[in-house]
PDB file of C-alpha atoms in Angstrom:
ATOM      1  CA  UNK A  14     116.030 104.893  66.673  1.00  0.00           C
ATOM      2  CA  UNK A  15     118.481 101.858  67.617  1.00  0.00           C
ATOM      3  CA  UNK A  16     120.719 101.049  65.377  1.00  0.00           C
ATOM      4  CA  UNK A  17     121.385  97.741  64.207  1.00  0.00           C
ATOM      5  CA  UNK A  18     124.864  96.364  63.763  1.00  0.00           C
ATOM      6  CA  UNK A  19     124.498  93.643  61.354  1.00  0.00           C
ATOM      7  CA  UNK A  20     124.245  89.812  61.417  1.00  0.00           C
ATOM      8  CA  UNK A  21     127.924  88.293  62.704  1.00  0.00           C
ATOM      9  CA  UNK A  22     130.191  85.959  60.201  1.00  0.00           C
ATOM     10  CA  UNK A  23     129.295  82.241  60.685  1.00  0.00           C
ATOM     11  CA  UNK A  24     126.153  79.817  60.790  1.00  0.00           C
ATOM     12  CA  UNK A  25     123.377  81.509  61.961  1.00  0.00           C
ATOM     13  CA  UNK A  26     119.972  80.107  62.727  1.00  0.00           C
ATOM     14  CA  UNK A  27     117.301  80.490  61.303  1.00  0.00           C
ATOM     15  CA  UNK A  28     113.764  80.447  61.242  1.00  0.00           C
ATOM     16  CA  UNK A  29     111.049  78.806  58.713  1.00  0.00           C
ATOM     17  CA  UNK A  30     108.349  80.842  57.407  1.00  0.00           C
ATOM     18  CA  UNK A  31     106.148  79.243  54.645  1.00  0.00           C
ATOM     19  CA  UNK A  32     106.388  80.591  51.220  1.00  0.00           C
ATOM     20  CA  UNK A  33     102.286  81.105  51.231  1.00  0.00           C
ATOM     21  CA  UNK A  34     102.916  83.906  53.831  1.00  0.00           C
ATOM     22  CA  UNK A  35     104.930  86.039  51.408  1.00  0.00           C
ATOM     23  CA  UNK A  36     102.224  85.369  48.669  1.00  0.00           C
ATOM     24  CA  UNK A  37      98.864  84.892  50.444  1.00  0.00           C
ATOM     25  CA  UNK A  38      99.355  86.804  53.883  1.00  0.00           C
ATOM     26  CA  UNK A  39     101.765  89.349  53.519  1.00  0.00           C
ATOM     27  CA  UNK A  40      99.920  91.212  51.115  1.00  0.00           C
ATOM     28  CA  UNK A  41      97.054  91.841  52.748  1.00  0.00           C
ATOM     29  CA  UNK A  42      98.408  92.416  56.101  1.00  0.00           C
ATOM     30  CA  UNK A  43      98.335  96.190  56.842  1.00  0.00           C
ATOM     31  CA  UNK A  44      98.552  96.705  60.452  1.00  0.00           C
ATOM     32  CA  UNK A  45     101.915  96.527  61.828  1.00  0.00           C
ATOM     33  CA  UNK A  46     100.972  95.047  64.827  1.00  0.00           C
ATOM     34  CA  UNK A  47      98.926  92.125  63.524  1.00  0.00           C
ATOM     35  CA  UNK A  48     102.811  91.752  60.868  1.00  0.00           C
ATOM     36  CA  UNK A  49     104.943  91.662  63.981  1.00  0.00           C
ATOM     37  CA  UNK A  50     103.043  89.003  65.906  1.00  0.00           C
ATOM     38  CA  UNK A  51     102.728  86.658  62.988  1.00  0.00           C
ATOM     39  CA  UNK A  52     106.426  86.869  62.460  1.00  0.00           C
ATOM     40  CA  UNK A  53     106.697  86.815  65.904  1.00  0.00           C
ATOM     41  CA  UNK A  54     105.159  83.776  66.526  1.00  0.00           C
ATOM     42  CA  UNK A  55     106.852  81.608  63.332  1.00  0.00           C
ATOM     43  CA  UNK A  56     109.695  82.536  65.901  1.00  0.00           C
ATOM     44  CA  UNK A  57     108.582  81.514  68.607  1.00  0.00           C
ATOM     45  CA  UNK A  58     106.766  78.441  67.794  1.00  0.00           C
ATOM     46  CA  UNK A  59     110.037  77.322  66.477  1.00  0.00           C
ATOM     47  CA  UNK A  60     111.300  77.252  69.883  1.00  0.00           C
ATOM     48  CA  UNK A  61     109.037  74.708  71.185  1.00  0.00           C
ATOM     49  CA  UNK A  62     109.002  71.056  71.357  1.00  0.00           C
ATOM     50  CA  UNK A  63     106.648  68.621  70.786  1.00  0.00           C
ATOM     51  CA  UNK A  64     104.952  67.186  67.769  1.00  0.00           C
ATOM     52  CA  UNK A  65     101.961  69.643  68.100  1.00  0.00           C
ATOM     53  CA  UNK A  66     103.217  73.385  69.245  1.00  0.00           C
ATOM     54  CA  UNK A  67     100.957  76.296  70.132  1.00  0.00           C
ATOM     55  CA  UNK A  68     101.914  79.628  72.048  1.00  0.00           C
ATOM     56  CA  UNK A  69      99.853  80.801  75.135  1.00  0.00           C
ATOM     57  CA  UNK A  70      99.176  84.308  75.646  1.00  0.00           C
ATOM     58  CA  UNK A  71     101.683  84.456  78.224  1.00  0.00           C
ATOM     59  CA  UNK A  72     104.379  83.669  75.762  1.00  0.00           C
ATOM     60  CA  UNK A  73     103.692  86.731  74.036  1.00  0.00           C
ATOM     61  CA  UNK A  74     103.442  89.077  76.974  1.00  0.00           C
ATOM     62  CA  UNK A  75     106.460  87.800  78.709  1.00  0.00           C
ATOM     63  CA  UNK A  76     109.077  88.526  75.854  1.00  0.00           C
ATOM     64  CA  UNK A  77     109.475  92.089  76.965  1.00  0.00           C
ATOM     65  CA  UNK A  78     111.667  92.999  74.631  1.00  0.00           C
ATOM     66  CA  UNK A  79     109.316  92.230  71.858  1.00  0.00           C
ATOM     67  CA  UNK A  80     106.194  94.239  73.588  1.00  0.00           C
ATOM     68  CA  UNK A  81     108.043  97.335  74.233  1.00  0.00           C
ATOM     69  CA  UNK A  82     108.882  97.312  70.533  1.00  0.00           C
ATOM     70  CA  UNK A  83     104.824  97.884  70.087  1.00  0.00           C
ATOM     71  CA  UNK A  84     104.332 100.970  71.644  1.00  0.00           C
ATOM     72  CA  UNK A  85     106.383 103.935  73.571  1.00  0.00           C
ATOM     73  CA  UNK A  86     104.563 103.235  76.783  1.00  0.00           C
ATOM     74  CA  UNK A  87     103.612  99.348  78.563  1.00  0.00           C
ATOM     75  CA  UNK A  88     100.184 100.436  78.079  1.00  0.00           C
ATOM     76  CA  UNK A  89     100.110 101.163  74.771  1.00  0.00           C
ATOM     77  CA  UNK A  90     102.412  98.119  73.531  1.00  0.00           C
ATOM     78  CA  UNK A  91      99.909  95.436  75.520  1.00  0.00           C
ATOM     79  CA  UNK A  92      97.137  97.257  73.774  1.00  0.00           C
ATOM     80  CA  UNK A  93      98.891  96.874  70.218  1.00  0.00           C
ATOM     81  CA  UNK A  94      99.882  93.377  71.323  1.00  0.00           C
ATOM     82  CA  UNK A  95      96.615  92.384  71.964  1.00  0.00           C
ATOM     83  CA  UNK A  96      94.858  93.926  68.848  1.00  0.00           C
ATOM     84  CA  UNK A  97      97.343  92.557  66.649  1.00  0.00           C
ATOM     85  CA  UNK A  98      96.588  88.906  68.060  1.00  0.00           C
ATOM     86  CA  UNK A  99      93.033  89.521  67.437  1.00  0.00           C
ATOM     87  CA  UNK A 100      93.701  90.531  63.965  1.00  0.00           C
ATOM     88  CA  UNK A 101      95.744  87.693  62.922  1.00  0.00           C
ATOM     89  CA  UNK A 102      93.081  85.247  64.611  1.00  0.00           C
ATOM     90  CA  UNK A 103      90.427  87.323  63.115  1.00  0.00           C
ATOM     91  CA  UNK A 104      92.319  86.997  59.270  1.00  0.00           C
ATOM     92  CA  UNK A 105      92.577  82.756  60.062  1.00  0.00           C
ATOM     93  CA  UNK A 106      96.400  82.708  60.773  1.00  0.00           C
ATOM     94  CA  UNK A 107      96.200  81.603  64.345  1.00  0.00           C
ATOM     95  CA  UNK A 108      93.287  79.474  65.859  1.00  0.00           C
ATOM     96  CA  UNK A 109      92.255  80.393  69.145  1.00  0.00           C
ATOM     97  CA  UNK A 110      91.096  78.755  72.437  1.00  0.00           C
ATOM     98  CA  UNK A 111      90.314  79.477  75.985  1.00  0.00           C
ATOM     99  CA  UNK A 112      90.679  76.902  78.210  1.00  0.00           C
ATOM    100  CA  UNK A 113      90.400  76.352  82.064  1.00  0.00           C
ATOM    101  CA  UNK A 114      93.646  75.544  84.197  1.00  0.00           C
ATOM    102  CA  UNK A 115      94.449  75.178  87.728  1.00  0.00           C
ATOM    103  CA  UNK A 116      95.948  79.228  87.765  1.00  0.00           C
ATOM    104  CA  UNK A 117      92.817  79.671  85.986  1.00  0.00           C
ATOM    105  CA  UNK A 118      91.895  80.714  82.199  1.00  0.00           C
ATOM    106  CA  UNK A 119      94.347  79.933  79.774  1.00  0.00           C
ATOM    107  CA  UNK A 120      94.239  81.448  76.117  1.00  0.00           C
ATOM    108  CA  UNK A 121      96.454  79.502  73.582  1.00  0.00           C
ATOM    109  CA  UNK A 122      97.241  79.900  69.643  1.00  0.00           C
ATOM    110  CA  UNK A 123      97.916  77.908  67.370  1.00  0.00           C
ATOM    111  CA  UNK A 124      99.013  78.481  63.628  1.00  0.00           C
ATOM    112  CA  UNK A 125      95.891  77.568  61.394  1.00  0.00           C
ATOM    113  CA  UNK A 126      98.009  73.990  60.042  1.00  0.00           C
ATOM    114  CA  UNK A 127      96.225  70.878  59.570  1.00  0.00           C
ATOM    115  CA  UNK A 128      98.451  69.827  63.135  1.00  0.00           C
ATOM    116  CA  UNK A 129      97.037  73.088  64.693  1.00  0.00           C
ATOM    117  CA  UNK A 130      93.394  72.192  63.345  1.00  0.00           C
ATOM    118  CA  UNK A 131      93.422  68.965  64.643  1.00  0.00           C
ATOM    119  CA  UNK A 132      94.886  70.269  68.344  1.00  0.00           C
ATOM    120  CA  UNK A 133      92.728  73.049  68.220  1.00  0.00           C
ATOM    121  CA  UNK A 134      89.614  70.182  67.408  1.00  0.00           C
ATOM    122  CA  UNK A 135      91.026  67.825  70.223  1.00  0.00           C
ATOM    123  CA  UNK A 136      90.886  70.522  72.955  1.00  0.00           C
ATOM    124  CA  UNK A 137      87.343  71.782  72.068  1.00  0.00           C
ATOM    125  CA  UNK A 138      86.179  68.209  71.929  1.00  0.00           C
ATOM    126  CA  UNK A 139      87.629  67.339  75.519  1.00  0.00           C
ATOM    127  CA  UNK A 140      90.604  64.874  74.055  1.00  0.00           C
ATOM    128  CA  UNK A 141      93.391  66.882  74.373  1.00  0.00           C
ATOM    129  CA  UNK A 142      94.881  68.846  77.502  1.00  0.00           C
ATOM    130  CA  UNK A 143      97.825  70.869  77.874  1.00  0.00           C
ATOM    131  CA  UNK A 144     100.943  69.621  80.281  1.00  0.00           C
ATOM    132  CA  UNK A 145     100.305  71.034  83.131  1.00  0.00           C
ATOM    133  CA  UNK A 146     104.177  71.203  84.609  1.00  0.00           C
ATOM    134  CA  UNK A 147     105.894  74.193  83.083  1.00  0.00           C
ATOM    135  CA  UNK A 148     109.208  73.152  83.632  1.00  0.00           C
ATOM    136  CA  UNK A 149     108.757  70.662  80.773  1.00  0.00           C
ATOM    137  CA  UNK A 150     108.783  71.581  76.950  1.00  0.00           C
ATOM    138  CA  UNK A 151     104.744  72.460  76.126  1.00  0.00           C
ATOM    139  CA  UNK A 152     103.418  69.322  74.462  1.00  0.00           C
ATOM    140  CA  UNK A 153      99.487  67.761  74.373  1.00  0.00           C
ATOM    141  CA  UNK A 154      98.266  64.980  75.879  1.00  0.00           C
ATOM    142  CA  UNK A 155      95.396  62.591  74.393  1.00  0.00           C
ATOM    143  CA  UNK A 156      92.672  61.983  76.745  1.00  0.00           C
ATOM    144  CA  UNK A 157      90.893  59.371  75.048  1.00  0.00           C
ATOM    145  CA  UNK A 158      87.164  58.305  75.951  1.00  0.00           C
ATOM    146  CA  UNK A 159      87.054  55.418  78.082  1.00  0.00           C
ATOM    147  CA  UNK A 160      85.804  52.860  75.642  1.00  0.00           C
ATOM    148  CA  UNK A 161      88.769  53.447  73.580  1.00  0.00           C
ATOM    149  CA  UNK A 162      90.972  52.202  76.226  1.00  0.00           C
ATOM    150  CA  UNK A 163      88.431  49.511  76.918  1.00  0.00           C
ATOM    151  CA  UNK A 164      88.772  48.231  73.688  1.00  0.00           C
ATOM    152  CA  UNK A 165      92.394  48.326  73.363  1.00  0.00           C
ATOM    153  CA  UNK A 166      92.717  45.703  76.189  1.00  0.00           C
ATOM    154  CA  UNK A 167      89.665  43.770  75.794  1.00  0.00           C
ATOM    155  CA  UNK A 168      89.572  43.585  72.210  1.00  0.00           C
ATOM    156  CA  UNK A 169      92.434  44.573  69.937  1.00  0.00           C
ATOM    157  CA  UNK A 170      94.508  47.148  68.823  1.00  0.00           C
ATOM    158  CA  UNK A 171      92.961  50.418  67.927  1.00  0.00           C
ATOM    159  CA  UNK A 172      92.902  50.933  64.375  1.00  0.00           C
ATOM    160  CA  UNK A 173      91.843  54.450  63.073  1.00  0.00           C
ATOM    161  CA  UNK A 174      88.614  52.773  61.612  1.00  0.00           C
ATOM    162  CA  UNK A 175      87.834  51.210  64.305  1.00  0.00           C
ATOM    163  CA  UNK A 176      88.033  54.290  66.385  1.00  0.00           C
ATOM    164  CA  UNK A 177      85.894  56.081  64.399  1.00  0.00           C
ATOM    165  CA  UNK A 178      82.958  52.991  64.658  1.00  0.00           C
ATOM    166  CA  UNK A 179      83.214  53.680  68.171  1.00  0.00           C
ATOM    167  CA  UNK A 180      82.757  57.418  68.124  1.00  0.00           C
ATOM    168  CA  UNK A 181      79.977  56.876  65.730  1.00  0.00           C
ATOM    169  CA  UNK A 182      78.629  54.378  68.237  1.00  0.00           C
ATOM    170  CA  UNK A 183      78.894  56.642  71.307  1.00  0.00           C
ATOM    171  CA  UNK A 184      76.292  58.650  69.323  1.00  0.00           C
ATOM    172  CA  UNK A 185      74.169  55.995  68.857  1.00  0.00           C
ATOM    173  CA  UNK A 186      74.000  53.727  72.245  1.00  0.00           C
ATOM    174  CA  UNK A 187      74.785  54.981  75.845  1.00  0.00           C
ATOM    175  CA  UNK A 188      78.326  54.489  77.021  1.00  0.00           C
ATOM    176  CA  UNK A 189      77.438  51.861  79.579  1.00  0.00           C
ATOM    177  CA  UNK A 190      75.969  49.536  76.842  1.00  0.00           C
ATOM    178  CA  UNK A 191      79.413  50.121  74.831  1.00  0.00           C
ATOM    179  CA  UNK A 192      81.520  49.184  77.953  1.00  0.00           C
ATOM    180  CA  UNK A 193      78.479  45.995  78.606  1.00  0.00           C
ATOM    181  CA  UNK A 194      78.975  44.551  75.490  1.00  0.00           C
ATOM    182  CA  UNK A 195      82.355  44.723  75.470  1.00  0.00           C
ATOM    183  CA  UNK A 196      82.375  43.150  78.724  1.00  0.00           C
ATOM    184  CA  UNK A 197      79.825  40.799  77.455  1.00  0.00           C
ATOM    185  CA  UNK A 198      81.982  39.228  74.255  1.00  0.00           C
ATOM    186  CA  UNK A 199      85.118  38.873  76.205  1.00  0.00           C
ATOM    187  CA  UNK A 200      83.303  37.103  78.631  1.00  0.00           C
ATOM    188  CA  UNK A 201      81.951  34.409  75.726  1.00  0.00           C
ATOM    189  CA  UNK A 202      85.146  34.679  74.221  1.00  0.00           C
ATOM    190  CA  UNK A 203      84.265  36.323  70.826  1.00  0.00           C
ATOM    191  CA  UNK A 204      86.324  38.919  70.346  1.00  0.00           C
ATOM    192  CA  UNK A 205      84.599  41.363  67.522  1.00  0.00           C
ATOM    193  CA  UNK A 206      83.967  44.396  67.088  1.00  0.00           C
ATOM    194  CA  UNK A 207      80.517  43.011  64.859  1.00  0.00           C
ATOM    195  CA  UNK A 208      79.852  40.993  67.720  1.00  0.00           C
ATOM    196  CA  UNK A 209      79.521  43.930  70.090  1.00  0.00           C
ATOM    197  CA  UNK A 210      77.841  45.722  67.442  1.00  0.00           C
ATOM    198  CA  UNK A 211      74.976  42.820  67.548  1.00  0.00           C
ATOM    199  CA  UNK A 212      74.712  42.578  71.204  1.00  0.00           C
ATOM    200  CA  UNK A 213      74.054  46.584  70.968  1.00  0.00           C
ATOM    201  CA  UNK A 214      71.422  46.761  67.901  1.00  0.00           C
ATOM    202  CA  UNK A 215      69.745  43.771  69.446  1.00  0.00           C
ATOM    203  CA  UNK A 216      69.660  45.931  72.900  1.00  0.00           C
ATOM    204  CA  UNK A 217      68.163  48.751  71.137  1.00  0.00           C
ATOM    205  CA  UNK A 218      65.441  46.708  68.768  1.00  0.00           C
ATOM    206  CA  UNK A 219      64.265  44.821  71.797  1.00  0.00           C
ATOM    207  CA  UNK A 220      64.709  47.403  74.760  1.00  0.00           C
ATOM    208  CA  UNK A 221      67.947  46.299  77.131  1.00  0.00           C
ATOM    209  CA  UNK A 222      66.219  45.987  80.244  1.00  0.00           C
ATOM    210  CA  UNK A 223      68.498  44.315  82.430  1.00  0.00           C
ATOM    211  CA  UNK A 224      70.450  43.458  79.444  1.00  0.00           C
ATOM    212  CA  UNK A 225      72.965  40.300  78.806  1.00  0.00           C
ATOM    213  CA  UNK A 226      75.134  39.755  82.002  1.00  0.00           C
ATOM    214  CA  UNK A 227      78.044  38.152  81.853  1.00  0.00           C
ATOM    215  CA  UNK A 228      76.337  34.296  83.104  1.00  0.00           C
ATOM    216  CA  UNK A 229      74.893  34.389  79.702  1.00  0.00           C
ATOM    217  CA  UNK A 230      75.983  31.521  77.690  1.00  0.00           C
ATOM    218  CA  UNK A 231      77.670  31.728  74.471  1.00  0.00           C
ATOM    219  CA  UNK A 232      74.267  29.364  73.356  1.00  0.00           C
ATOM    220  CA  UNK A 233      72.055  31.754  74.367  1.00  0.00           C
ATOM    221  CA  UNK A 234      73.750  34.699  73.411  1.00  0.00           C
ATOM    222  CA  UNK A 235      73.686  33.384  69.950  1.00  0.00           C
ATOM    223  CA  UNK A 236      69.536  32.909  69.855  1.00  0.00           C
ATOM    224  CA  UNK A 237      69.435  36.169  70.353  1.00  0.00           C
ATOM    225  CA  UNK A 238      71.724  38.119  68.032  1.00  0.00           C
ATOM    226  CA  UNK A 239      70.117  39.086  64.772  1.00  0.00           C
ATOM    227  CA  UNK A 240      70.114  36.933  61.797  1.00  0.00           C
ATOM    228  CA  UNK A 241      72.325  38.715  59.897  1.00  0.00           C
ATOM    229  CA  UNK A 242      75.026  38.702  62.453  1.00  0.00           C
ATOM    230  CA  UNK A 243      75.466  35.320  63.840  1.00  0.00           C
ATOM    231  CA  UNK A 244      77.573  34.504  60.798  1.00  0.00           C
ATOM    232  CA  UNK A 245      80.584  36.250  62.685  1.00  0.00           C
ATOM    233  CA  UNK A 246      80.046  33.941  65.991  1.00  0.00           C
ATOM    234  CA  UNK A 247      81.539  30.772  65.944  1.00  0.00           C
ATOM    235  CA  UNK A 248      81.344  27.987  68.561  1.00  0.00           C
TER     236      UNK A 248
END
């Protein structure tokens, strides 16, 4: 067995490991494996930048030093590696998904944080993708729907309740009648979000057919908005 010669004098770093993984973890932990890859990977993730961290698979089986300490044989120590990943995703302590990349699958980890729920939701959803260049520290990037975008410089500023009317609306009305209508109220100058929202109930009471194009007046746009909206259109 290798001897250890202590920590040196001075300011060392350190590491953070939450307080609920001595009392809500640690005890129930009882594979050694599945114990050295959590720790592991408070470690590791600590090494990271970027407001939302995760660790890919590769991260684990490239620290040689730390898979050899897993088993007496290569073999053996990528077989306890992987087992103990599985167990700590399997408990809830990491979050795992497989995505595709240009070398091909990639499996990444995240710790099970509301920042690590919310990546791990992005990515499954389509909104989030990781930097491809691995030169550069491992950060996310927001993909955000087209409409959002749309919005933002058609509209207004993207406020978290507004983004969430226009998820709920992609649910409701195709995507080309969001981008339409958008299209349609900048074009008659009325700039609002309830606006939009008439132009697309109307299109869906009535049946859009060709739909408004953007020649229609702001006159005859208002005729045809329902009742209860044309309080929010002014001339």
């Amino acid at each position: 067995m290798k001897g250890f010669p202590g920590f040196p004098d001075g300011k060392l770093r350190t590491t953070i490991v939450p307080n609920l993984f001595f009392s809500d973890l640690l005890p129930h932990i009882d594979n050694i494996a599945e114990l050295k890859v959590t720790l592991y990977a408070f470690w590791a993730m600590g090494q990271k930048d970027g407001k939302v961290r995760y660790l890919r698979l590769t991260d684990f089986l490239n620290d040689t030093e730390f898979v050899k300490g897993l088993g007496a044989t290569t073999a053996i120590a990528t077989e306890a590696l992987m087992d103990g990943i599985e167990r700590a995703v399997a408990r809830g302590t990491f979050l795992h998904v497989n995505i595709e990349s240009a070398d091909g699958k990639m499996d990444l980890y995240f710790f099970n944080t509301e920042k690590g729920r919310a990546a791990f939701e992005g990515i499954t959803k389509g909104e989030w993708r990781p930097n491809p260049d691995e030169d550069e520290p491992i950060t996310l990037l927001v993909e955000r729907p087209n409409i959002f975008i749309l919005y933002e410089q058609n509209i207004g500023p993207l406020t978290p309740m507004v983004a969430d009317e226009l998820r709920d609306a992609e649910q409701t009305y195709p995507v080309r009648w969001i981008e339409e209508a958008i299209e349609t109220a900048v074009a008659n100058n009325v700039r609002k979000w309830r606006y939009i929202i008439a132009i697309l109930e109307r299109w869906r009471q009535e049946g859009k057919k060709d739909g408004i194009g953007r020649r229609d007046t702001q006159k005859e746009l208002r005729q045809s908005v329902p009742d209860e909206y044309r309080d929010i259109i002014k001339r």
